[in-house]
PDB file of C-alpha atoms in Angstrom:
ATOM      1  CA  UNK A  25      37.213  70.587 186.319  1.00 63.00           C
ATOM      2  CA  UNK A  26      38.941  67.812 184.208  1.00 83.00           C
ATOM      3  CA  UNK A  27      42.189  68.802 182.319  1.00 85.00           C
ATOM      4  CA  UNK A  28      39.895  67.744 178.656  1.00 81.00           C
ATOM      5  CA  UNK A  29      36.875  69.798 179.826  1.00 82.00           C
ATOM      6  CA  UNK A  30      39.353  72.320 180.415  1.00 85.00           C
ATOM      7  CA  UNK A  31      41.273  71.815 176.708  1.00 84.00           C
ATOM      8  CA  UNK A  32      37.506  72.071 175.328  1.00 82.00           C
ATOM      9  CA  UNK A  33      36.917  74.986 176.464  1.00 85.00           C
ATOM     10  CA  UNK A  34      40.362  76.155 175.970  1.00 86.00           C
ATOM     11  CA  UNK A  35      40.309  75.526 171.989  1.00 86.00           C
ATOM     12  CA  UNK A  36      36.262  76.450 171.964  1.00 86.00           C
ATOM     13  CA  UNK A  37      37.738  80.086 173.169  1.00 88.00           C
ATOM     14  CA  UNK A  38      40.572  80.021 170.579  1.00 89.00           C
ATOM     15  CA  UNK A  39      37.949  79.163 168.065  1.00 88.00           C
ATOM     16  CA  UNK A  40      35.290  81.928 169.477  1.00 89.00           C
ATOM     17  CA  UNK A  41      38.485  84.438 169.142  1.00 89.00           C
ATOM     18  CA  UNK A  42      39.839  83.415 165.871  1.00 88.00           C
ATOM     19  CA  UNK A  43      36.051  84.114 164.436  1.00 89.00           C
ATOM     20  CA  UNK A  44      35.622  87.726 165.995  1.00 90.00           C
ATOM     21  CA  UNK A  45      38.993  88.624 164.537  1.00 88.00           C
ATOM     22  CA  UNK A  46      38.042  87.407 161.100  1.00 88.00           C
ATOM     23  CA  UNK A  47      34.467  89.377 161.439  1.00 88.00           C
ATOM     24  CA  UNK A  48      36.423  92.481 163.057  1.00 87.00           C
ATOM     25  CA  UNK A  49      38.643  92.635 159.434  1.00 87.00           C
ATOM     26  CA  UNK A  50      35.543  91.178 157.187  1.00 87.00           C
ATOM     27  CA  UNK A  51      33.613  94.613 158.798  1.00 85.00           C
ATOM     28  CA  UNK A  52      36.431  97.165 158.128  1.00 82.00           C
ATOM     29  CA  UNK A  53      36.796  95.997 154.992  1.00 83.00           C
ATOM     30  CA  UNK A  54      33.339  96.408 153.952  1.00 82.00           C
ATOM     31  CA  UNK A  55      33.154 100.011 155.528  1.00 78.00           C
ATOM     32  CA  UNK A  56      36.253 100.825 153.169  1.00 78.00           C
ATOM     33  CA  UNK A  57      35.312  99.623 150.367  1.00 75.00           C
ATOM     34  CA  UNK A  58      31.604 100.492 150.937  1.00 68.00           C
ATOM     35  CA  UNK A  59      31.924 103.916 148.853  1.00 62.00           C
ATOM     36  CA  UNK A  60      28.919 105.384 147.027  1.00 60.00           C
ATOM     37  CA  UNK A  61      28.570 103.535 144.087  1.00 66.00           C
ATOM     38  CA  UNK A  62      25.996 100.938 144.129  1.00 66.00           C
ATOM     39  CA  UNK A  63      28.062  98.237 141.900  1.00 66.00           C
ATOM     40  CA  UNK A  64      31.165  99.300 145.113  1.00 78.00           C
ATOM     41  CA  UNK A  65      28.239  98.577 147.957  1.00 80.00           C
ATOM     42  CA  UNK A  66      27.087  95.718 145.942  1.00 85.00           C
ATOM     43  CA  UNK A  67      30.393  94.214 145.878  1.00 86.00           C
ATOM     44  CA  UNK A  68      31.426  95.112 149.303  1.00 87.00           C
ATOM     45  CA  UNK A  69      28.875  93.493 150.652  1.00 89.00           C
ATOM     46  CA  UNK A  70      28.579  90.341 148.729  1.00 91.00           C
ATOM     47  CA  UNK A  71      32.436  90.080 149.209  1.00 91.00           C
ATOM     48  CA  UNK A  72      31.403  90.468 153.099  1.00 92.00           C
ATOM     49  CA  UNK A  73      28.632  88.074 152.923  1.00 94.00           C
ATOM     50  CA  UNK A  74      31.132  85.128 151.545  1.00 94.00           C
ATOM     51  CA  UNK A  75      33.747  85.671 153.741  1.00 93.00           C
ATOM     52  CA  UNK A  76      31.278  85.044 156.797  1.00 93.00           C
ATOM     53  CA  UNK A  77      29.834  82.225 155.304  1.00 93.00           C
ATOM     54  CA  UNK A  78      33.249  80.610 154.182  1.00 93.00           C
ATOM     55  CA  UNK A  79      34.435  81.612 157.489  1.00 93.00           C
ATOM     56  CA  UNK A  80      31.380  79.717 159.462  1.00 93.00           C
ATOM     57  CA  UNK A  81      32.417  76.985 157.139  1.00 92.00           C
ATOM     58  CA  UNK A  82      35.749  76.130 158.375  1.00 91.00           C
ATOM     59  CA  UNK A  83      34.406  76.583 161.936  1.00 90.00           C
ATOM     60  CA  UNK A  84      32.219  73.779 161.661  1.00 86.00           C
ATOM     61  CA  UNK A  85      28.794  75.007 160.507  1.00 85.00           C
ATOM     62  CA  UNK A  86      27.542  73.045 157.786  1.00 82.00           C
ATOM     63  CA  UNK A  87      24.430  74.573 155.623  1.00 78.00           C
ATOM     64  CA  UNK A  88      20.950  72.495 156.820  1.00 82.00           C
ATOM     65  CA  UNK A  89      17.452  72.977 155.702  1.00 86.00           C
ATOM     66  CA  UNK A  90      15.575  74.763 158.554  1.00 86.00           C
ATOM     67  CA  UNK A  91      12.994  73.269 159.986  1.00 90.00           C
ATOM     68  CA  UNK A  92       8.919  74.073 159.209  1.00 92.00           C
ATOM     69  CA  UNK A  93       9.056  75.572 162.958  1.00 93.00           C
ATOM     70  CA  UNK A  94      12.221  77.215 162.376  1.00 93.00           C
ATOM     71  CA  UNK A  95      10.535  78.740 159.521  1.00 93.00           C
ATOM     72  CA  UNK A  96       7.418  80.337 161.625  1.00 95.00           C
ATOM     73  CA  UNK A  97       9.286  81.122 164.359  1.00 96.00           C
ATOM     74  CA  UNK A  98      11.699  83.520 162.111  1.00 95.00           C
ATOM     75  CA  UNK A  99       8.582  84.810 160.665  1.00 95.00           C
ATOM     76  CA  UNK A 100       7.248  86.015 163.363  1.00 95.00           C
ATOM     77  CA  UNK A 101      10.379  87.239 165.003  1.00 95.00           C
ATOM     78  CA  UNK A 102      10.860  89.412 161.817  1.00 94.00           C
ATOM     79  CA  UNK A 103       7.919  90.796 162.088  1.00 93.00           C
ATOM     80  CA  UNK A 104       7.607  91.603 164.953  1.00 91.00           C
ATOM     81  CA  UNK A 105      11.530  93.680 164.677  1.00 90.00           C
ATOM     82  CA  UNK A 106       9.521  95.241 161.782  1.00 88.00           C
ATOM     83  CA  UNK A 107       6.602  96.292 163.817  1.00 88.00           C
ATOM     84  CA  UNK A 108       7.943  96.574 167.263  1.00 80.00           C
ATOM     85  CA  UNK A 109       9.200 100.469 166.477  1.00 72.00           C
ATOM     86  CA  UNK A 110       5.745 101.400 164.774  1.00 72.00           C
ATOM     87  CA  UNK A 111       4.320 100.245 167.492  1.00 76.00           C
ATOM     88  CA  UNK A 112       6.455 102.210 170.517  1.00 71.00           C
ATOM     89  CA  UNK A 113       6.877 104.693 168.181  1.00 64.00           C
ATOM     90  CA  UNK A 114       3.639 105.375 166.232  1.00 66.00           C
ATOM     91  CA  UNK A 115       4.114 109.215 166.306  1.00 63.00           C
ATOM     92  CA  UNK A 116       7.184 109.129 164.317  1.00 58.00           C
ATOM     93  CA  UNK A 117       6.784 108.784 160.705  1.00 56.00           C
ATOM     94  CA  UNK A 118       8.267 106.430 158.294  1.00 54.00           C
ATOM     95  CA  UNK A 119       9.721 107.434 155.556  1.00 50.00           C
ATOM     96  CA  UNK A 120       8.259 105.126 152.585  1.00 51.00           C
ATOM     97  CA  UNK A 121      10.008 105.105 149.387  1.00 50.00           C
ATOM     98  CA  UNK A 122      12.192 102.762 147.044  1.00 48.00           C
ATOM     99  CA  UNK A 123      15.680 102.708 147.512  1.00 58.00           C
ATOM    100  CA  UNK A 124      18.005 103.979 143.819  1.00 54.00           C
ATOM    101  CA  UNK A 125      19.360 100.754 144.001  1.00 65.00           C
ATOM    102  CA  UNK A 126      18.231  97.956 141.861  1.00 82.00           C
ATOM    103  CA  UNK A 127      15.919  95.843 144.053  1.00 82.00           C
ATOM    104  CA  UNK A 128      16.890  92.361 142.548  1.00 86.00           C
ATOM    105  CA  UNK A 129      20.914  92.882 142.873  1.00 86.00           C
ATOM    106  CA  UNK A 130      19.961  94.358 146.340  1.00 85.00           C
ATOM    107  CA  UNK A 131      17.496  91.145 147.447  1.00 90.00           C
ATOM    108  CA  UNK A 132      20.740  88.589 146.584  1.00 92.00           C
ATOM    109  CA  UNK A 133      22.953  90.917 148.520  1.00 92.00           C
ATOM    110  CA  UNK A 134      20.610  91.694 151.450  1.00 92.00           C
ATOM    111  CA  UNK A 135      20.138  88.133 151.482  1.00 94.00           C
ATOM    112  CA  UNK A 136      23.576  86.540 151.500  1.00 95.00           C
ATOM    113  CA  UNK A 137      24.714  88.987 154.320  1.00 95.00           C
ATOM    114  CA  UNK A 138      21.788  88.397 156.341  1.00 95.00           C
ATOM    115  CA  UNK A 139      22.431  84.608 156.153  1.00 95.00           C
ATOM    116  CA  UNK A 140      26.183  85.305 156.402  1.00 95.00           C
ATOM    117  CA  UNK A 141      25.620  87.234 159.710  1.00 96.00           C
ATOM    118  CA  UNK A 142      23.430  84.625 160.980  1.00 96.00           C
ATOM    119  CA  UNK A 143      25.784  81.904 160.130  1.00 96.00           C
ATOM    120  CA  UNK A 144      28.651  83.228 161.592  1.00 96.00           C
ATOM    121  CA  UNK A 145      27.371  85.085 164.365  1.00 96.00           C
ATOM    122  CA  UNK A 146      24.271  82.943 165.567  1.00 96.00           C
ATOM    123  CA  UNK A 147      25.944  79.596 164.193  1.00 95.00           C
ATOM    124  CA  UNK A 148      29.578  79.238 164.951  1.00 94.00           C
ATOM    125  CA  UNK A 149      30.481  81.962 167.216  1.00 95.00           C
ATOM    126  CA  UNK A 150      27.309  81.402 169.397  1.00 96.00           C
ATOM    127  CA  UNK A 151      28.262  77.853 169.548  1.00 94.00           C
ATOM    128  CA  UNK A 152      32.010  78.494 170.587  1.00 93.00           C
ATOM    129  CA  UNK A 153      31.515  80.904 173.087  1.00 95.00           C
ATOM    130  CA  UNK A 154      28.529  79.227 174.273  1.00 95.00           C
ATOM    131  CA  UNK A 155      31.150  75.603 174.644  1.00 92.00           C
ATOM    132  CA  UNK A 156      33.756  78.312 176.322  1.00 93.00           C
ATOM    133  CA  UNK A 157      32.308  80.236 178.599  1.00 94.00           C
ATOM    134  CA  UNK A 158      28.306  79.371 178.763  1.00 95.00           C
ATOM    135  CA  UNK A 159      25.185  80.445 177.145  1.00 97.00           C
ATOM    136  CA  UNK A 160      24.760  84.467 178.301  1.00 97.00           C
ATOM    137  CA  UNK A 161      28.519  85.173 177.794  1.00 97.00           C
ATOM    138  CA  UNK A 162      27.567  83.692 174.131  1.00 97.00           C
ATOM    139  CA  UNK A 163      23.854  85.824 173.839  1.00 97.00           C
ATOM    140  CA  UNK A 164      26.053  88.873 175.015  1.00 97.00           C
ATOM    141  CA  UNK A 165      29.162  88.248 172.880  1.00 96.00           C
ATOM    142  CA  UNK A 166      27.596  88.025 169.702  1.00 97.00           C
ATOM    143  CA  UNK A 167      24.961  90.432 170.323  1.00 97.00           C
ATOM    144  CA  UNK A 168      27.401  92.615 170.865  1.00 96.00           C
ATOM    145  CA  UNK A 169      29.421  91.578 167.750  1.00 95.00           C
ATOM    146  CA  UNK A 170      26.085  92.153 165.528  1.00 96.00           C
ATOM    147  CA  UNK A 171      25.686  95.607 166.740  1.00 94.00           C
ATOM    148  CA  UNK A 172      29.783  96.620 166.382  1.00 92.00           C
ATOM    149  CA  UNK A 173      29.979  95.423 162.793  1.00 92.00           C
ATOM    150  CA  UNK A 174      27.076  97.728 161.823  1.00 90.00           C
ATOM    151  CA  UNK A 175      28.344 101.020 163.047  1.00 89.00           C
ATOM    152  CA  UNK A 176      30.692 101.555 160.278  1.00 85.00           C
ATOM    153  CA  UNK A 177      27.863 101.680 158.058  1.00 83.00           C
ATOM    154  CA  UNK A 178      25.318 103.328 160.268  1.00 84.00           C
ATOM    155  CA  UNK A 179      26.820 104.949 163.141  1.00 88.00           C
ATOM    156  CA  UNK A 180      26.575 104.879 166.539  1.00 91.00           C
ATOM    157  CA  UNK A 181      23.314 106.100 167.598  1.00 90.00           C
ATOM    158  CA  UNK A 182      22.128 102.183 165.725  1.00 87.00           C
ATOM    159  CA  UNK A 183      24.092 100.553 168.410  1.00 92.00           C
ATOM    160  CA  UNK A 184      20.837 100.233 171.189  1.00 92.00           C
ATOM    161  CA  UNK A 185      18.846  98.936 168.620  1.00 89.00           C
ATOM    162  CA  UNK A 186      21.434  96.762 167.051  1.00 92.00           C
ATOM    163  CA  UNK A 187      22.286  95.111 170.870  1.00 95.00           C
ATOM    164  CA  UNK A 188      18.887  94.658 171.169  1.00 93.00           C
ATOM    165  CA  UNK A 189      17.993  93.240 167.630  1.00 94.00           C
ATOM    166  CA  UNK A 190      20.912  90.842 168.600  1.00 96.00           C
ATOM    167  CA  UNK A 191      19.486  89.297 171.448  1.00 97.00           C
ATOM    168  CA  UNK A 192      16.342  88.909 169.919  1.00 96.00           C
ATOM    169  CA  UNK A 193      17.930  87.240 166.970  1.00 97.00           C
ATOM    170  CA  UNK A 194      20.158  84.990 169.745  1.00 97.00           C
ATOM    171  CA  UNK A 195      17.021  83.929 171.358  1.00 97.00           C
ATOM    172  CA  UNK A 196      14.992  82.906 168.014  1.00 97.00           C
ATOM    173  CA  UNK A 197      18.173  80.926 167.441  1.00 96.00           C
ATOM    174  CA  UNK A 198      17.593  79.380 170.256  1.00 96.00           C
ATOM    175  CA  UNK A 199      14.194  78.562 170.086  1.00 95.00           C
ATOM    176  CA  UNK A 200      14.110  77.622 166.681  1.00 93.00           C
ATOM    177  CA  UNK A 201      17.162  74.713 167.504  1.00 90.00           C
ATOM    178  CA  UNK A 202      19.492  76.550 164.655  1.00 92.00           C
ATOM    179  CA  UNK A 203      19.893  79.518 161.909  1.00 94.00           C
ATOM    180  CA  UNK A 204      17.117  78.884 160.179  1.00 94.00           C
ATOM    181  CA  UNK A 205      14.823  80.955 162.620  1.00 96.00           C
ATOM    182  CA  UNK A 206      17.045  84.491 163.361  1.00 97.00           C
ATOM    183  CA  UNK A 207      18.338  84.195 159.451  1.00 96.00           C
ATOM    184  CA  UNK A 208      14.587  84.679 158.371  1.00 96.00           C
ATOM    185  CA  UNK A 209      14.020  87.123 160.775  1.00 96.00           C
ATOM    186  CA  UNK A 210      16.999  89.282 159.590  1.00 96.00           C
ATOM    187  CA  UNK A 211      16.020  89.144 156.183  1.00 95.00           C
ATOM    188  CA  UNK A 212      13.056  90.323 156.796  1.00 94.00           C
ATOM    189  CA  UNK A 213      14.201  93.256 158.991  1.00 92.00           C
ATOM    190  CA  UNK A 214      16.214  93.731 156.205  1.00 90.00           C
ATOM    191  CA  UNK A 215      14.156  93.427 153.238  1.00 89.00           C
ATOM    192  CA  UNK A 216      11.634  95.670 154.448  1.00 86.00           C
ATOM    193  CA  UNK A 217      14.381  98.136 155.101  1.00 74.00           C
ATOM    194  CA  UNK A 218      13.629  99.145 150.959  1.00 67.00           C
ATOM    195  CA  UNK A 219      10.537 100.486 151.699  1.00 60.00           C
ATOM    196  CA  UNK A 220      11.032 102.191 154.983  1.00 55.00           C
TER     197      UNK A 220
END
């Protein structure tokens, strides 16, 4: 190995590590200040959701228009994270309902972090890890990441699904050649997270 490939991968790790500590504080912070009011969520969350974003930003990742395949392929991969645990599942009921909070201030949230996450986690730390240490290490790394920064808000028993939901999201990322793909996917996880 060449003493540059190895200074690549050298500052690619730096970089890679530099991101998970920024998402590690961006997470506790959210779980503090995440109490029960919904203007505290709502902040703590679009406060999260900026920080990623401005954090992807001065790792490199510069906002694109997704492509018309990017597009379908998210589609379908959020659908299918949708459906997926109806379909294992069908025995166990859904709870349907509309959350108390109000759905428009929840959409922009939902939506930022979703994009945030995506950006951060599929964009610039996939990328990083991926240029330090090769493409699983960067599936698993950031899969991993997804499903740690969730369990301050949702526990531990999310974690299996979370993992999972993270590889699923890494590999729409890949086949849809950027964020555009897992970001729509995520949303719609997320968004139709109100009704069930």
């Amino acid at each position: 190995m060449t003493t540059l490939r190895r200074a690549v991968e050298a500052n690619a790790a730096l970089r890679a590590a530099g991101l998970i500590g920024v998402l590690c504080a961006a997470a506790l912070a959210r779980a503090t200040l995440n109490g029960h009011a919904t203007l505290t969520a709502f902040a703590a969350g679009l406060s999260f959701g900026l920080l990623l974003l401005a954090t992807a930003a001065v790792a490199g990742w510069r906002i694109g228009r997704p492509s018309a395949r990017g597009l379908v392929i998210g589609m379908a991969g959020g659908l299918l994270l949708v459906l997926l645990p109806r379909l294992l599942h069908p025995a166990v009921a859904a709870p349907i309902g509309m959350r108390p909070e109000p759905f428009v201030a929840w959409v922009l949230v939902t939506g930022v972090v979703a994009v945030a996450e995506e950006a951060l986690l599929r964009g610039a730390l996939l990328d990083a890890v991926r240029e330090a240490a090769g493409l699983p290490a960067a599936v698993l790394l950031t899969s991993v990441a997804f499903a740690l920064i969730h369990v301050p808000l949702y526990g531990w028993s999310v974690v299996p699904v979370d993992l999972a939901a993270g590889v699923w999201l890494a590999g729409l990322r890949l086949a849809g050649g950027g964020i555009g793909a897992p970001a729509v996917a995520h949303l719609l996880a997320d968004l139709a997270g109100w009704w069930m």
